[in-house]
């Protein structure tokens, strides 16, 4: 195919804030995980597909196979809700008190839920 630019799972994006390797972030309608540490405004390779362990709101309860959203204010995963960005599906259940969730990223564009 002559029109294929790249696979699209790793994209050069502008860091919206200072990022550590492995941190999730939103750029426009894209959710990605930083592959390296980056200063705010620097180019960082964002990974948009795959399975990642990400920080989670400790009171969120998410079932295996349940939808996972991103809280772009607190920079953590949460259950779906208003103002949250859908990013993927939980690979394993996670309950109240857990600080992380294992998420399979959708790799699709996202927008804050109404």
Tab-separated table of C-alpha atoms in Angstrom:
chain	number	residue	atom	x	y	z
A	1	UNK	CA	0.000	0.000	0.000
A	2	UNK	CA	1.487	3.281	-1.047
A	3	UNK	CA	-0.842	5.387	1.070
A	4	UNK	CA	-0.020	3.807	4.474
A	5	UNK	CA	1.831	6.339	6.619
A	6	UNK	CA	2.385	4.203	9.739
A	7	UNK	CA	0.641	1.560	11.854
A	8	UNK	CA	-0.565	4.263	14.270
A	9	UNK	CA	-0.046	2.580	17.618
A	10	UNK	CA	2.981	4.805	18.358
A	11	UNK	CA	2.501	8.488	17.536
A	12	UNK	CA	4.699	11.557	17.941
A	13	UNK	CA	2.578	13.875	20.093
A	14	UNK	CA	3.145	17.106	21.990
A	15	UNK	CA	3.165	16.541	25.747
A	16	UNK	CA	0.320	18.601	27.299
A	17	UNK	CA	2.185	18.680	30.634
A	18	UNK	CA	5.388	17.240	32.073
A	19	UNK	CA	5.075	13.462	31.712
A	20	UNK	CA	6.892	10.505	33.206
A	21	UNK	CA	7.323	7.340	31.195
A	22	UNK	CA	4.119	5.282	31.509
A	23	UNK	CA	1.799	8.207	32.304
A	24	UNK	CA	-1.477	8.550	30.438
A	25	UNK	CA	-2.420	11.791	28.704
A	26	UNK	CA	-4.933	13.348	26.326
A	27	UNK	CA	-4.065	15.340	23.198
A	28	UNK	CA	-7.195	16.535	21.457
A	29	UNK	CA	-9.245	13.371	20.958
A	30	UNK	CA	-6.329	10.952	21.472
A	31	UNK	CA	-5.480	9.082	24.656
A	32	UNK	CA	-1.946	7.751	24.854
A	33	UNK	CA	0.640	6.484	27.303
A	34	UNK	CA	4.009	8.260	27.297
A	35	UNK	CA	6.843	5.966	26.186
A	36	UNK	CA	9.481	8.214	27.790
A	37	UNK	CA	9.723	11.153	30.160
A	38	UNK	CA	8.916	14.453	28.436
A	39	UNK	CA	8.722	18.113	29.368
A	40	UNK	CA	5.519	20.029	28.739
A	41	UNK	CA	5.419	21.007	25.060
A	42	UNK	CA	8.077	18.473	24.024
A	43	UNK	CA	7.480	15.751	21.465
A	44	UNK	CA	6.840	12.368	23.084
A	45	UNK	CA	5.973	9.025	21.528
A	46	UNK	CA	2.483	8.192	22.741
A	47	UNK	CA	1.354	4.567	22.661
A	48	UNK	CA	-2.333	4.300	21.757
A	49	UNK	CA	-2.856	0.523	21.779
A	50	UNK	CA	-1.890	-2.286	24.123
A	51	UNK	CA	-2.460	-3.357	27.712
A	52	UNK	CA	-1.217	-1.057	30.472
A	53	UNK	CA	-1.369	-0.857	34.263
A	54	UNK	CA	-2.582	2.676	34.946
A	55	UNK	CA	-3.424	4.628	38.110
A	56	UNK	CA	-7.053	4.452	39.163
A	57	UNK	CA	-9.296	6.424	41.473
A	58	UNK	CA	-9.161	4.244	44.584
A	59	UNK	CA	-12.936	4.257	45.103
A	60	UNK	CA	-13.731	3.180	41.518
A	61	UNK	CA	-14.977	-0.388	41.091
A	62	UNK	CA	-14.531	-1.806	37.588
A	63	UNK	CA	-15.439	-5.349	36.525
A	64	UNK	CA	-13.332	-7.467	34.195
A	65	UNK	CA	-14.428	-6.435	30.710
A	66	UNK	CA	-15.897	-3.208	32.082
A	67	UNK	CA	-15.369	0.123	30.380
A	68	UNK	CA	-12.565	2.321	31.713
A	69	UNK	CA	-12.467	6.101	31.402
A	70	UNK	CA	-9.762	8.730	31.953
A	71	UNK	CA	-10.139	11.600	34.406
A	72	UNK	CA	-8.063	14.256	32.657
A	73	UNK	CA	-8.145	16.566	35.689
A	74	UNK	CA	-6.699	14.081	38.177
A	75	UNK	CA	-4.768	12.073	35.549
A	76	UNK	CA	-6.143	8.684	36.535
A	77	UNK	CA	-8.596	6.044	35.380
A	78	UNK	CA	-12.142	5.904	36.672
A	79	UNK	CA	-15.465	4.268	35.897
A	80	UNK	CA	-17.390	5.880	33.028
A	81	UNK	CA	-19.210	9.101	33.853
A	82	UNK	CA	-19.773	12.714	32.902
A	83	UNK	CA	-16.571	14.516	31.985
A	84	UNK	CA	-14.598	11.265	31.644
A	85	UNK	CA	-12.826	10.145	28.456
A	86	UNK	CA	-13.499	6.509	27.427
A	87	UNK	CA	-10.131	4.810	26.819
A	88	UNK	CA	-10.611	1.034	26.933
A	89	UNK	CA	-11.655	-2.051	28.835
A	90	UNK	CA	-10.432	-3.548	32.117
A	91	UNK	CA	-8.577	-6.835	31.626
A	92	UNK	CA	-9.155	-7.824	35.260
A	93	UNK	CA	-11.592	-6.678	37.916
A	94	UNK	CA	-10.417	-3.983	40.299
A	95	UNK	CA	-12.192	-2.912	43.428
A	96	UNK	CA	-12.508	-0.212	46.025
A	97	UNK	CA	-9.100	0.559	47.531
A	98	UNK	CA	-7.049	-0.590	44.522
A	99	UNK	CA	-4.779	2.125	43.126
A	100	UNK	CA	-4.365	0.665	39.621
A	101	UNK	CA	-6.316	-0.971	36.818
A	102	UNK	CA	-5.047	-3.088	33.926
A	103	UNK	CA	-6.550	-1.598	30.762
A	104	UNK	CA	-6.638	-2.704	27.147
A	105	UNK	CA	-6.581	0.604	25.274
A	106	UNK	CA	-9.093	0.994	22.449
A	107	UNK	CA	-6.771	3.069	20.286
A	108	UNK	CA	-9.720	5.115	19.029
A	109	UNK	CA	-10.505	8.794	19.301
A	110	UNK	CA	-12.233	9.881	22.482
A	111	UNK	CA	-14.223	12.782	23.876
A	112	UNK	CA	-15.416	13.654	27.346
A	113	UNK	CA	-18.744	12.039	28.148
A	114	UNK	CA	-21.692	14.348	28.641
